[in-house]
Amino acid sequence: MSQPLDSPHVSRSFTDRRNGSRAARRAGPVPSDVVTGPARRDGAGRAPTRERGGPPPARASTNPLLILWGLGILLAAYVVTALLRSSGQVYPWLDRYGAAGFGFTAAAVCLWRAHTHAVNRVAVTFLGLALVSWSTGELLASILSIQGVETATPSIADVFFLLFYPLTYVALTLLVQARIGRLGRPNWLDGVVSGLGAAALCATFAFRNLQQMTSGSHLQSVVNLAYPVGDLLLFLLVIGGTVLLGAQASAGWYVAAAGLVAIVGGDTANLLVSPRAQGPLGGTLAMVAWPTAVYLLSLSMWTSSRPSDPLRDSRAPGFLAPGLAAIAALVILISGNVGRVTDVAVALAVVTLVAVGVRVGLSAQELRRLTEERHRQANTDELTGLANRRHLTHILDAFFLEEADDEGPARRLAFLFVDLNHFKEINDSLGHPAGDELLRQLGPRLRDAVGAGGTVVRLGGDELAILLLDADPEAAAEVAERVTAAIAAPFALRSVETSVSASIGIALYPDDAPDGAVLMWSADVAMYRAKLGGDPYVFYDPSLDGLNNHIHLLDDLSDAVRNGELVLHFQPQMDLATGTVPGVEALVRWPHPHLGLVPPVKFLPLAEEAGLMAPLTAWVMEAALRQCARWRRAGRDLTVSVNVSASNLLDDGLVELVERLLQRYGLASRSLVVEVTESVIIKEFDRAGAVIRRLHDLGVLVSIDDFGAGVTSLAYLSGLSVSELKLDRAFLAGISDAGGPRTLELVRATINLGHEMGLRVVAEGIEDAVTLARLTELGCDLAQGDYISRPVPADELGPVEAPVAAPLP
């Protein structure tokens, strides 16, 4: 390979040493496994792709590895011979042509890696070309020196030696960039600072003979300086790359780094002392440095890396290497004042400290950005982009802290508590990703509806809050109306268009609450009342929502159920084909001594809360069937529909109760229709289905109430033993408008599909003649609503005349 520098055929100038250890020291690249890891990218930073179903990437055969083993054995043997031979002894064909052949073989193995593996292909190719360039320079220099001709400075061999450096720089840059991806400027500066500091240290020793290197012609001086400068830049990239990679550095990277250290070590040894003063050890180091480096660089491309662990938290890059580099730069500058340090080392030390200053400035800027980002993340709901509960707490605390100052002006604050209706049904039917998508679409809508004068907060789940500063009741009501309209607009979810509504409770400071906690609670209970009453929004009312009033209502309701102080009203269901009334729906009312006639939507949630649903339903069921028996004895063949709640349907005693009451009053099973909401079935499909099947086996008709209020499909309910489908009034909204053909066709398709499944279709909430006419045209079986007849007591239920249906446009 390389011959000793004191060979009689080698010039003592820096350039002419290229035939010896300098000829073997032109540095090299970095392993593919430097970047082989979680990113698995090519040298340009792109992830390798292949068509689905195509062949997997080709696996390398064992031949290259066998070649590397052979090269390793040859290198070890060469090192042994170099140690055993006498000083100055040279074997031309081994030290010169052998070195070139060794380099070409290592380059071929490296290019083989680039050919057979898509990972880092571009970077590994640059590395292979760099090794080819060095080997070509070694071969040309050997041809010239073997003839006993003193090599000219510069020579054709220098072109290939120096070409090695830019090719290697490109390979290093691509490999590091592909491994770590995109880094911030402070991270890159860590590598730059570390590399510059290491280069400054190296230059302190390597450039001592600067005068000797620049003693020739101008061109000779440039070429002579190009080699140590190239080594310094290479060393800078290696140190900087190691710092940037940190824990991501693979075994292949460290193998390559060892080769590059061998290059720099051999070259530095040549520059520290004169060639004749090196001695046996210095000559041996010069001989074996480059062959060892070439072998390690090629081997690094085939070094396996341990798979990364994506579950482990990535560590932040440390400051040890940049800190040591800064200290080294300071030491060099101080030494320059008291001793002899080369100008190159001083310049590199100055640049290092400048880079440290820039790094500190960027670190401060990055710290500020991260602080702002973490503050934003801590106060923002990730799903919707709205403010979160923590931010709400900060706002309320700041507001009421300012209000505690008596010297400040009195201010107002409106709190709107928003709860989405039927959101759980969307999650249950379409899946939680659909619910998340609805919330994502909802965030921008609410921000636009509220405007700059308020803040929208997601409290969690489907609950939201809106804060309006200095808002009076009129302003709060106006915002509530805009929010209701924004929420009511359809949402496109997984190719399905669905709608939700909202219930909003509004509380005002200082009218309704003295502090933030009570203000939020007041809005919450008002929202609960809005949901019970089916209102879009209501204001907090202490007489209805107060805690003491709530407890008294529970006591009054318990007494009313226990003493039978409830009444039934009945709403007729008209046959749209004949205009007759074949059945009625029983609706319970609570005649409260102070509140008047309370509808079920307002007191049934209280009954659920107090555990009164079982005795309440038993009372309603018995009263309805008792009245049905009276009508039948009077010659009126009416069926009666009774609603049951979720807790009733899942009660093991429901079927036995129905059977016992039918027998008690001598009624046929088909005299009773049990109505169950679709939301109840969705929540407990299997258990609800079993109870419905038992009722069907008993002969009782089961109806799916409020169909269309959620997102359940008829196909989902097709496995249930139901006999009737009752369309919700919200589902029918818009069919009276000739401008809503999509809604009209959806209702038409639902009615037709219900008939194909053998179900009777009932429409509720009919409030105008056009809707009635539309339903008649669509073939709906039964209809009920205030336009036909309001719910009335049993003694007021006389013959119902069919109302006039308006002509359709």
XYZ file of C-alpha atoms in Angstrom, residues 3-378:
376
model
C 5.322 3.591 1.344
C 7.244 5.356 4.150
C 7.753 9.062 3.694
C 11.533 8.722 3.760
C 11.542 6.472 0.688
C 14.163 7.636 -1.817
C 11.444 7.947 -4.492
C 9.205 10.258 -2.482
C 9.498 14.037 -2.359
C 9.453 15.654 1.074
C 6.902 18.246 -0.057
C 3.344 17.787 1.229
C 1.926 17.103 -2.225
C 4.521 14.551 -3.228
C 3.806 12.481 -0.118
C 0.605 11.322 -1.875
C 2.512 8.151 -2.887
C 3.025 7.264 0.786
C 0.664 7.626 3.704
C -0.753 10.832 2.139
C -1.662 8.866 -0.955
C -3.601 6.529 1.275
C -5.168 9.170 3.444
C -7.690 10.854 1.110
C -10.707 10.609 3.368
C -13.984 8.814 3.105
C -17.695 8.659 3.672
C -20.175 7.416 6.168
C -22.250 4.263 6.491
C -25.674 3.694 5.045
C -26.760 2.501 8.467
C -26.028 5.976 9.751
C -29.447 6.704 8.353
C -30.917 3.226 8.413
C -33.416 3.361 11.217
C -36.888 4.663 11.805
C -36.771 7.045 8.862
C -35.543 4.495 6.262
C -34.946 7.124 3.597
C -32.723 7.397 0.585
C -29.865 9.818 0.293
C -32.166 12.586 -0.911
C -34.354 12.224 2.132
C -37.193 10.370 0.395
C -38.740 7.247 1.834
C -38.441 4.217 -0.462
C -41.734 2.985 -1.864
C -42.922 -0.063 -3.724
C -46.251 -1.049 -5.187
C -48.591 -3.026 -2.983
C -48.286 -6.701 -3.716
C -44.948 -6.198 -5.485
C -41.748 -7.950 -4.544
C -39.959 -6.822 -1.411
C -36.668 -4.974 -1.702
C -33.876 -7.258 -2.787
C -31.798 -8.669 0.032
C -28.066 -8.550 -0.348
C -26.391 -11.886 -0.885
C -23.565 -13.032 1.361
C -20.895 -12.491 -1.361
C -20.123 -8.860 -0.423
C -19.790 -9.831 3.220
C -17.364 -12.622 2.285
C -15.353 -10.096 0.320
C -15.286 -7.774 3.329
C -14.097 -10.646 5.514
C -11.336 -11.305 3.012
C -10.353 -7.648 2.898
C -10.248 -7.578 6.678
C -7.877 -10.550 6.770
C -5.642 -8.950 4.142
C -5.602 -5.668 6.072
C -4.668 -7.431 9.309
C -1.849 -9.265 7.517
C -0.623 -6.017 5.997
C -0.555 -4.293 9.377
C 1.499 -7.176 10.782
C 4.019 -6.956 7.902
C 4.239 -3.187 8.337
C 5.086 -3.630 12.012
C 7.673 -6.353 11.363
C 9.537 -4.826 8.425
C 12.583 -2.653 9.026
C 12.390 1.123 8.852
C 12.263 2.429 5.295
C 11.709 -1.012 3.753
C 9.234 -0.827 0.870
C 7.499 -3.513 -1.231
C 6.402 -1.509 -4.296
C 3.776 -3.937 -5.640
C 2.282 -4.395 -2.197
C 2.537 -0.833 -0.872
C 1.565 0.893 -4.133
C -0.425 -1.233 -6.590
C -1.743 -3.367 -3.763
C -3.128 -0.262 -2.045
C -4.910 0.783 -5.250
C -6.374 -2.694 -5.758
C -7.486 -2.826 -2.131
C -9.226 0.542 -2.569
C -10.992 -0.450 -5.807
C -12.295 -3.632 -4.181
C -13.612 -1.750 -1.150
C -15.251 0.807 -3.488
C -16.911 -1.982 -5.489
C -18.371 -3.491 -2.309
C -19.698 -0.074 -1.327
C -21.323 0.459 -4.743
C -22.762 -3.040 -4.519
C -24.588 -1.896 -1.401
C -26.017 1.105 -3.260
C -27.177 -1.146 -6.109
C -28.943 -3.757 -3.966
C -30.523 -1.507 -1.308
C -32.887 1.413 -1.907
C -32.137 2.916 1.495
C -29.711 5.855 1.176
C -28.909 4.822 -2.397
C -27.818 8.283 -3.507
C -25.614 8.887 -0.466
C -23.974 5.449 -0.637
C -23.345 5.954 -4.359
C -21.508 9.201 -3.632
C -19.451 7.352 -1.057
C -18.568 4.594 -3.505
C -17.548 7.162 -6.115
C -15.387 8.897 -3.516
C -13.552 5.631 -2.843
C -13.181 5.045 -6.592
C -11.720 8.546 -6.940
C -9.178 7.915 -4.148
C -8.210 4.519 -5.586
C -7.718 6.046 -9.043
C -5.447 8.712 -7.575
C -3.499 6.024 -5.693
C -3.094 3.991 -8.883
C -1.892 6.976 -10.938
C 0.541 8.068 -8.230
C 1.855 4.516 -7.969
C 2.414 4.288 -11.734
C 4.430 7.503 -11.644
C 6.480 6.562 -8.584
C 7.121 2.961 -9.633
C 9.003 4.296 -12.660
C 11.371 6.130 -10.348
C 10.142 9.530 -11.557
C 9.632 12.205 -8.922
C 5.951 13.117 -8.948
C 5.183 16.597 -10.183
C 3.318 18.994 -7.918
C 0.447 19.097 -8.708
C -0.054 15.914 -10.750
C -2.996 14.193 -12.381
C -3.227 12.046 -9.246
C -3.991 15.137 -7.146
C -7.155 15.752 -9.182
C -8.611 12.401 -8.063
C -7.280 12.709 -4.522
C -8.930 16.114 -4.074
C -12.152 15.031 -5.846
C -12.567 12.536 -3.026
C -13.351 15.315 -0.547
C -16.456 16.953 -2.142
C -17.906 13.524 -2.943
C -17.462 12.518 0.684
C -18.944 15.786 1.965
C -22.068 15.206 -0.119
C -22.393 11.629 1.166
C -22.014 12.730 4.788
C -24.547 15.535 4.427
C -27.162 13.327 2.749
C -26.776 10.562 5.306
C -27.095 12.816 8.323
C -29.985 14.773 6.796
C -31.898 11.603 5.942
C -31.431 10.203 9.431
C -32.529 13.192 11.472
C -34.901 14.840 8.999
C -35.584 18.501 9.566
C -33.835 20.160 12.483
C -34.092 23.632 13.869
C -31.261 26.079 13.424
C -30.056 25.704 17.030
C -29.615 21.953 16.511
C -27.585 22.460 13.352
C -25.470 25.046 15.139
C -24.676 22.490 17.847
C -23.021 20.395 15.166
C -21.310 23.410 13.620
C -19.936 24.570 16.983
C -18.687 21.105 17.862
C -17.074 20.623 14.462
C -15.443 24.040 14.443
C -14.038 23.527 17.924
C -12.601 20.145 16.967
C -11.194 21.603 13.747
C -9.568 24.430 15.702
C -7.852 21.918 17.970
C -6.709 19.873 14.991
C -5.410 22.972 13.207
C -3.424 23.933 16.272
C -1.185 20.940 15.594
C -1.712 20.162 11.922
C -0.796 23.629 10.626
C 2.468 24.099 12.504
C 4.364 23.438 9.283
C 2.272 25.995 7.401
C 5.399 27.793 6.144
C 6.741 24.568 4.651
C 3.408 23.903 2.930
C 3.372 27.339 1.276
C 7.029 27.540 0.291
C 6.552 26.526 -3.356
C 4.765 28.168 -6.271
C 1.293 29.607 -5.895
C -0.350 26.516 -7.426
C 1.787 24.208 -5.300
C 0.839 26.137 -2.173
C -2.879 25.888 -3.003
C -2.667 22.134 -3.575
C -0.540 21.605 -0.473
C -3.057 23.498 1.681
C -6.075 21.762 0.090
C -5.281 18.441 1.784
C -5.165 19.583 5.443
C -8.083 21.933 4.863
C -10.030 19.037 3.356
C -9.202 16.911 6.385
C -10.327 19.697 8.710
C -13.657 20.071 6.918
C -14.096 16.319 6.969
C -13.349 16.224 10.678
C -15.796 19.088 11.238
C -18.576 17.161 9.461
C -17.860 13.984 11.407
C -17.902 15.663 14.812
C -20.897 17.828 13.907
C -22.782 14.851 12.503
C -22.125 12.827 15.648
C -23.518 15.622 17.798
C -26.581 15.993 15.572
C -27.310 12.278 15.478
C -26.908 11.820 19.220
C -28.750 8.690 20.314
C -29.767 8.006 16.693
C -26.200 7.282 15.655
C -25.926 3.628 14.624
C -23.090 1.140 14.855
C -22.331 1.831 11.197
C -21.811 5.486 11.958
C -19.239 4.736 14.626
C -17.411 2.318 12.300
C -17.167 5.061 9.689
C -16.130 7.593 12.309
C -13.291 5.286 13.346
C -12.096 5.188 9.735
C -12.204 8.950 9.442
C -10.309 9.344 12.697
C -7.661 7.029 11.217
C -7.362 9.357 8.222
C -6.988 12.486 10.320
C -4.631 10.729 12.727
C -2.336 9.545 9.959
C -2.272 12.902 8.227
C -1.690 14.784 11.469
C 1.228 12.493 12.308
C 2.817 13.437 8.976
C 2.467 17.137 9.722
C 3.639 17.114 13.339
C 7.213 16.083 12.596
C 9.492 15.967 9.600
C 9.382 12.817 7.548
C 12.870 11.632 8.576
C 12.166 12.208 12.273
C 9.042 10.095 12.365
C 10.755 6.851 13.243
C 9.347 3.350 12.750
C 6.086 4.017 14.567
C 5.314 7.204 12.638
C 6.096 5.526 9.318
C 3.961 2.500 10.151
C 1.033 4.731 11.151
C 1.333 6.577 7.863
C 1.380 3.303 5.910
C -1.677 1.675 7.492
C -3.903 4.705 8.204
C -5.570 5.039 4.809
C -6.016 1.333 3.988
C -7.613 0.927 7.403
C -9.879 3.933 6.786
C -10.955 2.703 3.346
C -11.807 -0.721 4.759
C -13.788 0.692 7.699
C -15.749 3.051 5.443
C -16.764 0.230 3.129
C -17.533 -2.042 6.085
C -19.752 0.612 7.675
C -22.126 0.370 4.741
C -22.822 -3.252 5.662
C -22.895 -2.909 9.424
C -26.282 -3.868 10.842
C -28.034 -1.466 13.162
C -30.210 -2.358 16.101
C -33.884 -1.580 15.363
C -35.068 1.649 16.890
C -37.624 1.671 19.688
C -40.440 4.098 18.713
C -42.028 3.607 22.148
C -39.067 5.141 23.922
C -39.031 8.895 24.361
C -36.384 10.593 22.252
C -33.709 12.358 24.222
C -32.970 16.009 23.676
C -29.472 16.669 22.269
C -26.944 17.368 24.978
C -24.668 20.378 25.363
C -21.474 18.523 26.328
C -19.842 18.523 22.887
C -20.715 22.154 22.007
C -19.617 23.209 25.501
C -16.253 21.470 25.183
C -15.798 23.011 21.736
C -16.400 26.498 23.141
C -13.921 25.869 25.960
C -11.338 24.624 23.458
C -11.792 27.755 21.366
C -11.226 29.962 24.422
C -8.092 28.010 25.384
C -6.703 28.398 21.858
C -7.304 32.144 21.859
C -5.661 32.539 25.260
C -2.721 30.388 24.126
C -2.363 32.606 21.076
C -1.611 35.534 23.350
C 1.033 33.775 25.417
C 2.467 31.305 22.934
C 2.696 30.383 19.269
C -0.577 29.252 17.744
C -1.196 29.166 14.008
C -3.398 31.792 12.419
C -5.674 29.063 11.059
C -6.349 27.708 14.559
C -7.003 31.212 15.893
C -9.407 31.960 13.031
C -11.290 28.717 13.623
C -11.461 29.459 17.350
C -12.930 32.915 16.646
C -15.519 31.447 14.263
C -16.374 28.840 16.907
C -17.071 31.499 19.522
C -19.132 33.520 17.017
C -21.176 30.397 16.321
C -21.604 29.904 20.069
C -22.969 33.445 20.367
C -25.389 32.876 17.497
C -26.388 29.559 19.076
C -27.165 31.249 22.405
C -29.276 33.881 20.676
C -31.205 31.295 18.691
C -31.651 29.199 21.826
C -33.280 32.132 23.577
C -35.537 32.696 20.585
C -36.404 28.995 20.407
C -37.077 28.900 24.152
C -39.506 31.770 23.806
C -41.243 30.080 20.876
C -41.483 26.792 22.767
C -42.848 28.572 25.818
C -45.548 30.223 23.730
C -46.325 26.940 21.964
C -46.598 25.010 25.223
C -48.824 27.719 26.668
C -51.040 27.473 23.593
C -51.172 23.676 23.809
C -51.904 23.774 27.533
